[in-house]
Amino acid sequence: MTIPMAQPVLGEAEEQAVLEVLRSGRLSLGPRVPEFERAFAEWLGARHASAVSSGTAALHLALRAVGVSEGDEVVTSPFSFVASANAILYERATPVFADIDPVTLNLDPDAAAAAITGRTRALLPVHIFGYPADVPALEAHGLPIVEDACEALGAVHADGVKVGARGHPATFAFYANKQLTTGEGGMLTLGSAEHKERVDSERNQGRAPDMDWLDHDRLGFNYRLTDLACALGLAQLERLDEMLADRAKVAGWYREALAGSEVGLPCPDADGNVRGWFVFVVQVPRERDRVIGALRDRGVPSKPYLPAIHLMSFYRERFGHREGEFPVCEDVAARSIALPFFPRMTEGQVAQVAEALLTAL
Ligand SMILES: Cc1ncc(COP(=O)(O)O)c(C=O)c1O
């Protein structure tokens, strides 16, 4: 039996929630949007939350909220999904990459510090694969921080604060493989009421809350999330703790099945940091692409995840990036494989993947 790469947990609660919205006729700009925002903020412990159409939209609005604009530099991780760097370019600012920590795979605070210049307007750490980035270390620079928490719902910092609840604008994504899904969608958590007002306006074509429909007092976008999606999100939020626990359980099975092998495993939780499990990514010692092919031959899908952003053709051509600039990132990116991973994965499926991987090696 072929194993899926990812699979959302959807049931009657989700069906009912979406049907209710369909029957109400209020498909957008209705009551489910603020309900989902409030429930999400409460679950996380964030002051404010704004629902948007994607994690990428959340990143764009977050960077605008902290004042990133043309000519600015934003220090960020090259080991991320491309959207975290692209969003910086949307504002004609420059992503300045700094290398990652070889254990956590997150932005190395020392490398980030060395990359700061007089033009640095913000820092954009990514909580990659759901492991908390060292945001407290970055806070020491006194620069605005935007957190890419798109993979990190459920993660907790060493001081007990959930990732995304420190007060910096933080972004979440709800694509179908994420810890919580609305099909497509995103959330931006915020610590300041002014940021919330600006984001809510800019996601809705720059319209102020008290304005007539066709009056706009600033540049805006259509980054709205529908009531259908928010209803789905509310139903998913009800089962989020359970889904997160199931993901952690599956990760535990993988860890046991691959223990003692030459496969590099995701770093275990350390110093009080807690990972919010999103993907199970391993590093193989050699021949990554052949291993992916061998897995495919045995009905096991897998992905080279993640490629280094600075070595993607667009970034090479635009900025002249070359191999060797960020050696830790490049080494990890060349050896990483995302394995099938989802909350209802069985122990038998995990054993099948692990066996296929060890045989391939
Ligand atoms: C680290 C990271 N940043 C940003 C995004 C963008 O989110 P979306 O696909 O919802 O635009 C993702 C989504 O996969 C991600 O993993």
mmCIF file of C-alpha atoms and ligand atoms in Angstrom:
data_model
loop_
_atom_site.group_PDB
_atom_site.id
_atom_site.type_symbol
_atom_site.label_atom_id
_atom_site.label_comp_id
_atom_site.label_asym_id
_atom_site.label_seq_id
_atom_site.Cartn_x
_atom_site.Cartn_y
_atom_site.Cartn_z
ATOM 1 C CA MET A 1 0.000 0.000 0.000
ATOM 2 C CA THR A 2 1.299 3.428 -0.938
ATOM 3 C CA ILE A 3 1.638 5.740 2.037
ATOM 4 C CA PRO A 4 0.526 9.362 1.591
ATOM 5 C CA MET A 5 3.051 12.135 2.282
ATOM 6 C CA ALA A 6 0.558 14.025 4.440
ATOM 7 C CA GLN A 7 -3.113 13.752 5.320
ATOM 8 C CA PRO A 8 -5.331 16.217 7.186
ATOM 9 C CA VAL A 9 -7.657 15.057 9.986
ATOM 10 C CA LEU A 10 -11.143 16.087 8.872
ATOM 11 C CA GLY A 11 -14.432 14.813 10.220
ATOM 12 C CA GLU A 12 -18.045 15.587 10.916
ATOM 13 C CA ALA A 13 -17.241 18.659 12.986
ATOM 14 C CA GLU A 14 -15.518 20.261 9.995
ATOM 15 C CA GLU A 15 -18.361 19.264 7.656
ATOM 16 C CA GLN A 16 -20.977 20.738 9.992
ATOM 17 C CA ALA A 17 -19.007 23.931 10.520
ATOM 18 C CA VAL A 18 -18.616 24.571 6.790
ATOM 19 C CA LEU A 19 -22.217 23.586 6.014
ATOM 20 C CA GLU A 20 -23.482 26.055 8.584
ATOM 21 C CA VAL A 21 -21.654 28.879 6.868
ATOM 22 C CA LEU A 22 -22.903 27.750 3.457
ATOM 23 C CA ARG A 23 -26.465 27.732 4.744
ATOM 24 C CA SER A 24 -26.066 31.139 6.390
ATOM 25 C CA GLY A 25 -25.169 32.758 3.079
ATOM 26 C CA ARG A 26 -22.377 34.827 4.724
ATOM 27 C CA LEU A 27 -19.410 33.341 2.949
ATOM 28 C CA SER A 28 -16.977 36.179 3.567
ATOM 29 C CA LEU A 29 -16.532 39.142 5.953
ATOM 30 C CA GLY A 30 -18.938 37.410 8.331
ATOM 31 C CA PRO A 31 -18.796 36.420 11.995
ATOM 32 C CA ARG A 32 -16.519 33.378 11.684
ATOM 33 C CA VAL A 33 -13.486 35.560 10.926
ATOM 34 C CA PRO A 34 -13.311 37.378 14.284
ATOM 35 C CA GLU A 35 -14.432 34.188 16.078
ATOM 36 C CA PHE A 36 -11.515 32.236 14.589
ATOM 37 C CA GLU A 37 -9.097 35.090 15.339
ATOM 38 C CA ARG A 38 -10.166 35.297 18.978
ATOM 39 C CA ALA A 39 -10.091 31.542 19.521
ATOM 40 C CA PHE A 40 -6.671 31.245 17.864
ATOM 41 C CA ALA A 41 -5.204 34.129 19.893
ATOM 42 C CA GLU A 42 -6.594 32.611 23.070
ATOM 43 C CA TRP A 43 -5.219 29.146 22.305
ATOM 44 C CA LEU A 44 -1.788 30.646 21.636
ATOM 45 C CA GLY A 45 -1.740 33.274 24.364
ATOM 46 C CA ALA A 46 -1.270 36.103 21.835
ATOM 47 C CA ARG A 47 -2.820 39.518 22.313
ATOM 48 C CA HIS A 48 -4.201 39.859 18.771
ATOM 49 C CA ALA A 49 -4.624 37.691 15.691
ATOM 50 C CA SER A 50 -5.618 38.538 12.117
ATOM 51 C CA ALA A 51 -6.784 35.843 9.724
ATOM 52 C CA VAL A 52 -5.366 36.140 6.201
ATOM 53 C CA SER A 53 -5.390 34.166 2.978
ATOM 54 C CA SER A 54 -1.994 32.475 3.428
ATOM 55 C CA GLY A 55 1.175 32.321 5.478
ATOM 56 C CA THR A 56 2.863 34.302 2.710
ATOM 57 C CA ALA A 57 0.267 37.074 2.974
ATOM 58 C CA ALA A 58 0.834 37.100 6.748
ATOM 59 C CA LEU A 59 4.596 37.515 6.195
ATOM 60 C CA HIS A 60 4.036 40.376 3.757
ATOM 61 C CA LEU A 61 1.714 42.272 6.103
ATOM 62 C CA ALA A 62 3.969 41.591 9.102
ATOM 63 C CA LEU A 63 6.980 43.100 7.333
ATOM 64 C CA ARG A 64 4.939 46.155 6.344
ATOM 65 C CA ALA A 65 3.669 46.493 9.924
ATOM 66 C CA VAL A 66 7.219 46.788 11.308
ATOM 67 C CA GLY A 67 8.087 49.351 8.637
ATOM 68 C CA VAL A 68 10.215 47.371 6.182
ATOM 69 C CA SER A 69 10.420 49.275 2.900
ATOM 70 C CA GLU A 70 12.531 49.864 -0.197
ATOM 71 C CA GLY A 71 16.289 49.694 0.366
ATOM 72 C CA ASP A 72 16.066 48.120 3.823
ATOM 73 C CA GLU A 73 17.810 44.906 4.760
ATOM 74 C CA VAL A 74 16.175 42.056 6.654
ATOM 75 C CA VAL A 75 18.384 39.376 8.201
ATOM 76 C CA THR A 76 16.891 35.925 7.756
ATOM 77 C CA SER A 77 17.565 32.206 7.357
ATOM 78 C CA PRO A 78 18.465 30.641 3.991
ATOM 79 C CA PHE A 79 17.104 27.322 5.275
ATOM 80 C CA SER A 80 13.397 27.974 4.932
ATOM 81 C CA PHE A 81 10.500 27.722 2.547
ATOM 82 C CA VAL A 82 11.075 30.360 -0.139
ATOM 83 C CA ALA A 83 8.126 32.522 0.987
ATOM 84 C CA SER A 84 9.990 33.939 4.010
ATOM 85 C CA ALA A 85 12.612 35.525 1.736
ATOM 86 C CA ASN A 86 10.190 36.381 -1.085
ATOM 87 C CA ALA A 87 7.997 38.434 1.259
ATOM 88 C CA ILE A 88 10.988 40.696 1.948
ATOM 89 C CA LEU A 89 11.345 41.279 -1.796
ATOM 90 C CA TYR A 90 7.662 42.234 -2.092
ATOM 91 C CA GLU A 91 8.596 45.446 -0.246
ATOM 92 C CA ARG A 92 11.740 45.955 -2.373
ATOM 93 C CA ALA A 93 13.905 45.261 0.655
ATOM 94 C CA THR A 94 16.855 42.829 0.567
ATOM 95 C CA PRO A 95 16.966 39.461 2.338
ATOM 96 C CA VAL A 96 20.387 39.213 3.994
ATOM 97 C CA PHE A 97 20.980 35.568 4.791
ATOM 98 C CA ALA A 98 22.947 34.299 7.775
ATOM 99 C CA ASP A 99 23.917 30.671 8.366
ATOM 100 C CA ILE A 100 22.002 28.262 10.582
ATOM 101 C CA ASP A 101 22.764 26.343 13.735
ATOM 102 C CA PRO A 102 23.721 22.745 12.789
ATOM 103 C CA VAL A 103 21.600 21.262 15.588
ATOM 104 C CA THR A 104 18.358 23.259 15.594
ATOM 105 C CA LEU A 105 18.640 24.217 11.879
ATOM 106 C CA ASN A 106 17.358 27.682 12.848
ATOM 107 C CA LEU A 107 19.097 31.020 12.272
ATOM 108 C CA ASP A 108 22.364 31.023 14.243
ATOM 109 C CA PRO A 109 22.145 34.059 16.574
ATOM 110 C CA ASP A 110 25.885 34.809 16.202
ATOM 111 C CA ALA A 111 25.733 34.634 12.411
ATOM 112 C CA ALA A 112 22.626 36.844 12.472
ATOM 113 C CA ALA A 113 24.412 39.381 14.691
ATOM 114 C CA ALA A 114 27.354 39.479 12.258
ATOM 115 C CA ALA A 115 24.988 40.155 9.343
ATOM 116 C CA ILE A 116 23.415 43.253 10.912
ATOM 117 C CA THR A 117 24.380 46.542 9.248
ATOM 118 C CA GLY A 118 23.206 50.137 9.475
ATOM 119 C CA ARG A 119 20.551 49.281 6.886
ATOM 120 C CA THR A 120 19.052 46.361 8.813
ATOM 121 C CA ARG A 121 15.409 47.201 9.436
ATOM 122 C CA ALA A 122 14.249 43.889 10.901
ATOM 123 C CA LEU A 123 15.178 40.307 11.742
ATOM 124 C CA LEU A 124 13.128 37.430 10.367
ATOM 125 C CA PRO A 125 13.838 34.148 12.173
ATOM 126 C CA VAL A 126 12.055 31.017 10.915
ATOM 127 C CA HIS A 127 11.007 28.298 13.362
ATOM 128 C CA ILE A 128 11.985 25.629 10.893
ATOM 129 C CA PHE A 129 10.341 22.203 11.098
ATOM 130 C CA GLY A 130 8.506 23.483 14.188
ATOM 131 C CA TYR A 131 11.557 23.863 16.436
ATOM 132 C CA PRO A 132 11.642 27.192 18.332
ATOM 133 C CA ALA A 133 14.217 29.636 16.948
ATOM 134 C CA ASP A 134 16.302 31.493 19.522
ATOM 135 C CA VAL A 135 14.166 34.638 19.411
ATOM 136 C CA PRO A 136 15.222 35.742 22.926
ATOM 137 C CA ALA A 137 18.862 35.986 21.702
ATOM 138 C CA LEU A 138 17.765 38.069 18.706
ATOM 139 C CA GLU A 139 15.724 40.400 20.918
ATOM 140 C CA ALA A 140 18.999 41.698 22.377
ATOM 141 C CA HIS A 141 19.605 43.764 19.194
ATOM 142 C CA GLY A 142 16.568 45.970 19.768
ATOM 143 C CA LEU A 143 15.482 45.607 16.123
ATOM 144 C CA PRO A 144 11.930 44.757 15.054
ATOM 145 C CA ILE A 145 11.421 41.005 14.717
ATOM 146 C CA VAL A 146 8.997 39.181 12.439
ATOM 147 C CA GLU A 147 8.687 35.493 13.276
ATOM 148 C CA ASP A 148 7.951 32.953 10.572
ATOM 149 C CA ALA A 149 6.057 30.393 12.642
ATOM 150 C CA CYS A 150 4.338 28.900 9.578
ATOM 151 C CA GLU A 151 5.685 25.457 10.493
ATOM 152 C CA ALA A 152 5.587 25.888 14.256
ATOM 153 C CA LEU A 153 2.047 25.824 15.562
ATOM 154 C CA GLY A 154 2.233 24.142 18.976
ATOM 155 C CA ALA A 155 5.912 24.934 19.597
ATOM 156 C CA VAL A 156 6.925 26.405 22.955
ATOM 157 C CA HIS A 157 9.973 28.482 23.893
ATOM 158 C CA ALA A 158 12.222 27.573 26.818
ATOM 159 C CA ASP A 159 10.551 30.241 28.974
ATOM 160 C CA GLY A 160 7.148 28.612 28.489
ATOM 161 C CA VAL A 161 5.807 31.180 25.987
ATOM 162 C CA LYS A 162 4.229 29.573 22.943
ATOM 163 C CA VAL A 163 5.922 30.361 19.637
ATOM 164 C CA GLY A 164 4.099 33.318 18.139
ATOM 165 C CA ALA A 165 3.039 34.784 21.471
ATOM 166 C CA ARG A 166 6.076 36.926 22.311
ATOM 167 C CA GLY A 167 4.451 40.080 20.945
ATOM 168 C CA HIS A 168 6.409 40.239 17.677
ATOM 169 C CA PRO A 169 4.319 39.851 14.538
ATOM 170 C CA ALA A 170 4.337 36.075 13.933
ATOM 171 C CA THR A 171 2.937 34.192 10.981
ATOM 172 C CA PHE A 172 1.129 30.861 10.740
ATOM 173 C CA ALA A 173 0.053 28.879 7.672
ATOM 174 C CA PHE A 174 -2.908 26.573 7.193
ATOM 175 C CA TYR A 175 -2.190 24.688 3.961
ATOM 176 C CA ALA A 176 -3.508 21.113 4.012
ATOM 177 C CA ASN A 177 -0.307 19.505 5.354
ATOM 178 C CA LYS A 178 -0.033 21.872 8.332
ATOM 179 C CA GLN A 179 -0.798 21.160 12.020
ATOM 180 C CA LEU A 180 -4.156 22.923 11.499
ATOM 181 C CA THR A 181 -5.661 23.398 8.049
ATOM 182 C CA THR A 182 -8.193 25.648 6.391
ATOM 183 C CA GLY A 183 -7.291 24.356 2.906
ATOM 184 C CA GLU A 184 -5.291 27.508 2.255
ATOM 185 C CA GLY A 185 -4.999 30.242 4.835
ATOM 186 C CA GLY A 186 -2.892 31.959 7.431
ATOM 187 C CA MET A 187 -2.869 33.875 10.688
ATOM 188 C CA LEU A 188 -0.799 36.788 11.867
ATOM 189 C CA THR A 189 -0.446 37.168 15.637
ATOM 190 C CA LEU A 190 0.393 40.608 16.948
ATOM 191 C CA GLY A 191 1.242 42.266 20.231
ATOM 192 C CA SER A 192 0.086 45.771 19.389
ATOM 193 C CA ALA A 193 -3.379 47.152 18.693
ATOM 194 C CA GLU A 194 -1.964 49.591 16.100
ATOM 195 C CA HIS A 195 -0.434 46.698 14.178
ATOM 196 C CA LYS A 196 -3.734 44.832 14.319
ATOM 197 C CA GLU A 197 -5.616 47.827 12.934
ATOM 198 C CA ARG A 198 -3.115 48.317 10.117
ATOM 199 C CA VAL A 199 -3.048 44.619 9.178
ATOM 200 C CA ASP A 200 -6.847 44.344 9.195
ATOM 201 C CA SER A 201 -7.054 47.342 6.885
ATOM 202 C CA GLU A 202 -4.288 46.237 4.525
ATOM 203 C CA ARG A 203 -5.672 42.714 4.132
ATOM 204 C CA ASN A 204 -8.931 44.327 3.010
ATOM 205 C CA GLN A 205 -7.798 46.726 0.266
ATOM 206 C CA GLY A 206 -6.704 49.432 2.699
ATOM 207 C CA ARG A 207 -10.151 50.040 4.070
ATOM 208 C CA ALA A 208 -10.615 51.502 7.560
ATOM 209 C CA PRO A 209 -13.220 49.742 9.736
ATOM 210 C CA ASP A 210 -15.594 52.746 9.733
ATOM 211 C CA MET A 211 -15.296 53.488 6.012
ATOM 212 C CA ASP A 212 -17.805 52.943 3.280
ATOM 213 C CA TRP A 213 -17.081 49.895 1.157
ATOM 214 C CA LEU A 214 -15.420 51.771 -1.675
ATOM 215 C CA ASP A 215 -13.420 54.294 0.318
ATOM 216 C CA HIS A 216 -9.791 53.460 1.069
ATOM 217 C CA ASP A 217 -7.275 55.504 3.020
ATOM 218 C CA ARG A 218 -4.135 53.494 2.286
ATOM 219 C CA LEU A 219 -2.689 50.952 -0.103
ATOM 220 C CA GLY A 220 -4.112 47.524 0.561
ATOM 221 C CA PHE A 221 -4.378 44.006 -0.780
ATOM 222 C CA ASN A 222 -6.993 41.298 -0.929
ATOM 223 C CA TYR A 223 -5.539 38.960 1.683
ATOM 224 C CA ARG A 224 -8.884 38.097 3.306
ATOM 225 C CA LEU A 225 -9.717 34.621 4.597
ATOM 226 C CA THR A 226 -13.274 33.429 3.910
ATOM 227 C CA ASP A 227 -15.845 32.534 6.562
ATOM 228 C CA LEU A 228 -15.857 29.015 5.129
ATOM 229 C CA ALA A 229 -12.144 28.719 5.851
ATOM 230 C CA CYS A 230 -12.476 30.289 9.301
ATOM 231 C CA ALA A 231 -15.290 27.879 10.213
ATOM 232 C CA LEU A 232 -13.028 25.017 9.172
ATOM 233 C CA GLY A 233 -10.239 26.553 11.251
ATOM 234 C CA LEU A 234 -12.479 26.789 14.317
ATOM 235 C CA ALA A 235 -13.395 23.114 14.033
ATOM 236 C CA GLN A 236 -9.719 22.206 13.594
ATOM 237 C CA LEU A 237 -8.755 24.287 16.612
ATOM 238 C CA GLU A 238 -11.062 22.119 18.733
ATOM 239 C CA ARG A 239 -8.970 19.068 17.908
ATOM 240 C CA LEU A 240 -5.592 20.811 17.688
ATOM 241 C CA ASP A 241 -4.172 19.535 20.999
ATOM 242 C CA GLU A 242 -5.072 15.983 20.028
ATOM 243 C CA MET A 243 -3.605 16.333 16.527
ATOM 244 C CA LEU A 244 -0.384 17.789 17.944
ATOM 245 C CA ALA A 245 -0.117 14.914 20.424
ATOM 246 C CA ASP A 246 -0.670 12.416 17.596
ATOM 247 C CA ARG A 247 2.077 14.047 15.521
ATOM 248 C CA ALA A 248 4.460 13.850 18.487
ATOM 249 C CA LYS A 249 3.576 10.173 18.915
ATOM 250 C CA VAL A 250 4.339 9.418 15.251
ATOM 251 C CA ALA A 251 7.652 11.290 15.583
ATOM 252 C CA GLY A 252 8.469 9.098 18.595
ATOM 253 C CA TRP A 253 7.867 5.956 16.531
ATOM 254 C CA TYR A 254 10.184 7.266 13.795
ATOM 255 C CA ARG A 255 12.841 8.062 16.373
ATOM 256 C CA GLU A 256 12.701 4.533 17.777
ATOM 257 C CA ALA A 257 12.649 2.891 14.358
ATOM 258 C CA LEU A 258 15.702 4.843 13.142
ATOM 259 C CA ALA A 259 17.652 4.946 16.415
ATOM 260 C CA GLY A 260 21.261 3.809 16.159
ATOM 261 C CA SER A 261 21.298 4.057 12.334
ATOM 262 C CA GLU A 262 23.380 6.462 10.261
ATOM 263 C CA VAL A 263 20.285 8.592 9.602
ATOM 264 C CA GLY A 264 20.455 12.065 11.194
ATOM 265 C CA LEU A 265 17.283 12.694 13.204
ATOM 266 C CA PRO A 266 15.541 15.975 14.098
ATOM 267 C CA CYS A 267 17.099 17.410 17.264
ATOM 268 C CA PRO A 268 15.269 16.365 20.420
ATOM 269 C CA ASP A 269 13.638 19.049 22.567
ATOM 270 C CA ALA A 270 16.338 20.714 24.688
ATOM 271 C CA ASP A 271 16.554 23.319 27.472
ATOM 272 C CA GLY A 272 12.773 23.517 27.795
ATOM 273 C CA ASN A 273 12.093 24.236 24.096
ATOM 274 C CA VAL A 274 9.264 22.128 22.689
ATOM 275 C CA ARG A 275 8.890 21.353 18.988
ATOM 276 C CA GLY A 276 5.477 21.715 17.345
ATOM 277 C CA TRP A 277 5.716 18.718 15.039
ATOM 278 C CA PHE A 278 5.046 19.559 11.388
ATOM 279 C CA VAL A 279 7.327 17.363 9.270
ATOM 280 C CA PHE A 280 9.720 14.535 9.988
ATOM 281 C CA VAL A 281 12.926 15.488 8.179
ATOM 282 C CA VAL A 282 16.032 13.329 8.353
ATOM 283 C CA GLN A 283 19.535 13.802 7.006
ATOM 284 C CA VAL A 284 21.095 10.955 5.085
ATOM 285 C CA PRO A 285 24.884 10.643 4.938
ATOM 286 C CA ARG A 286 25.108 10.268 1.134
ATOM 287 C CA GLU A 287 23.290 9.936 -2.198
ATOM 288 C CA ARG A 288 20.145 11.714 -1.106
ATOM 289 C CA ASP A 289 18.511 11.708 -4.545
ATOM 290 C CA ARG A 290 19.153 8.009 -5.104
ATOM 291 C CA VAL A 291 17.627 7.288 -1.690
ATOM 292 C CA ILE A 292 14.500 9.261 -2.645
ATOM 293 C CA GLY A 293 14.237 7.191 -5.841
ATOM 294 C CA ALA A 294 14.690 3.927 -3.924
ATOM 295 C CA LEU A 295 11.954 4.949 -1.483
ATOM 296 C CA ARG A 296 9.641 5.758 -4.386
ATOM 297 C CA ASP A 297 10.239 2.291 -5.846
ATOM 298 C CA ARG A 298 8.970 0.831 -2.568
ATOM 299 C CA GLY A 299 5.808 2.992 -2.539
ATOM 300 C CA VAL A 300 7.181 5.520 -0.062
ATOM 301 C CA PRO A 301 6.932 9.176 -1.113
ATOM 302 C CA SER A 302 9.561 11.594 0.199
ATOM 303 C CA LYS A 303 10.906 15.015 -0.677
ATOM 304 C CA PRO A 304 14.231 16.833 -0.776
ATOM 305 C CA TYR A 305 13.184 19.290 1.908
ATOM 306 C CA LEU A 306 14.325 22.009 2.165
ATOM 307 C CA PRO A 307 16.572 23.327 -0.599
ATOM 308 C CA ALA A 308 18.733 26.333 0.358
ATOM 309 C CA ILE A 309 16.991 29.529 -0.747
ATOM 310 C CA HIS A 310 20.152 31.384 -1.776
ATOM 311 C CA LEU A 311 21.022 28.604 -4.247
ATOM 312 C CA MET A 312 17.645 28.684 -6.024
ATOM 313 C CA SER A 313 18.049 29.957 -9.572
ATOM 314 C CA PHE A 314 16.053 33.145 -8.985
ATOM 315 C CA TYR A 315 18.174 34.099 -5.935
ATOM 316 C CA ARG A 316 21.419 33.156 -7.671
ATOM 317 C CA GLU A 317 20.571 35.297 -10.676
ATOM 318 C CA ARG A 318 19.168 38.243 -8.763
ATOM 319 C CA PHE A 319 21.805 38.436 -6.010
ATOM 320 C CA GLY A 320 24.774 36.466 -7.379
ATOM 321 C CA HIS A 321 24.687 33.909 -4.565
ATOM 322 C CA ARG A 322 27.035 30.951 -4.908
ATOM 323 C CA GLU A 323 27.849 27.663 -3.156
ATOM 324 C CA GLY A 324 29.986 28.025 -0.063
ATOM 325 C CA GLU A 325 28.364 31.149 1.373
ATOM 326 C CA PHE A 326 26.401 29.356 4.090
ATOM 327 C CA PRO A 327 28.136 25.997 4.536
ATOM 328 C CA VAL A 328 25.994 24.636 7.368
ATOM 329 C CA CYS A 329 22.769 25.364 5.507
ATOM 330 C CA GLU A 330 24.127 23.956 2.249
ATOM 331 C CA ASP A 331 25.312 20.731 3.854
ATOM 332 C CA VAL A 332 21.994 20.165 5.643
ATOM 333 C CA ALA A 333 19.941 21.115 2.568
ATOM 334 C CA ALA A 334 21.866 18.639 0.383
ATOM 335 C CA ARG A 335 21.191 15.718 2.744
ATOM 336 C CA SER A 336 17.633 16.396 3.956
ATOM 337 C CA ILE A 337 14.639 14.212 3.204
ATOM 338 C CA ALA A 338 11.088 14.776 4.443
ATOM 339 C CA LEU A 339 9.394 11.459 5.150
ATOM 340 C CA PRO A 340 5.633 10.793 5.174
ATOM 341 C CA PHE A 341 4.213 12.353 8.334
ATOM 342 C CA PHE A 342 0.659 12.998 9.526
ATOM 343 C CA PRO A 343 -1.331 12.611 12.754
ATOM 344 C CA ARG A 344 -3.110 9.370 11.879
ATOM 345 C CA MET A 345 -0.052 7.617 10.530
ATOM 346 C CA THR A 346 0.141 4.118 12.022
ATOM 347 C CA GLU A 347 3.093 2.493 13.717
ATOM 348 C CA GLY A 348 3.069 -0.061 10.884
ATOM 349 C CA GLN A 349 3.376 2.673 8.254
ATOM 350 C CA VAL A 350 6.257 4.249 10.175
ATOM 351 C CA ALA A 351 7.977 0.834 10.320
ATOM 352 C CA GLN A 352 7.472 0.406 6.549
ATOM 353 C CA VAL A 353 9.048 3.808 5.803
ATOM 354 C CA ALA A 354 11.928 3.238 8.213
ATOM 355 C CA GLU A 355 12.641 -0.191 6.773
ATOM 356 C CA ALA A 356 12.573 1.173 3.214
ATOM 357 C CA LEU A 357 14.931 3.989 4.203
ATOM 358 C CA LEU A 358 17.426 1.745 5.966
ATOM 359 C CA THR A 359 17.373 -0.717 3.073
ATOM 360 C CA ALA A 360 17.894 2.101 0.564
ATOM 361 C CA LEU A 361 20.941 3.250 2.479
HETATM 362 C C1 LIG B 1 8.487 28.309 6.744
HETATM 363 C C2 LIG B 1 7.322 28.702 5.896
HETATM 364 N N1 LIG B 1 7.115 30.006 5.647
HETATM 365 C C3 LIG B 1 6.075 30.419 4.902
HETATM 366 C C4 LIG B 1 5.171 29.534 4.342
HETATM 367 C C5 LIG B 1 4.098 30.059 3.451
HETATM 368 O O1 LIG B 1 2.807 29.697 3.790
HETATM 369 P P1 LIG B 1 1.668 29.614 2.679
HETATM 370 O O2 LIG B 1 1.961 28.444 1.816
HETATM 371 O O3 LIG B 1 0.395 29.467 3.448
HETATM 372 O O4 LIG B 1 1.697 30.898 1.902
HETATM 373 C C6 LIG B 1 5.342 28.156 4.570
HETATM 374 C C7 LIG B 1 4.391 27.199 4.001
HETATM 375 O O5 LIG B 1 4.608 26.097 3.707
HETATM 376 C C8 LIG B 1 6.456 27.732 5.354
HETATM 377 O O6 LIG B 1 6.686 26.421 5.580
#
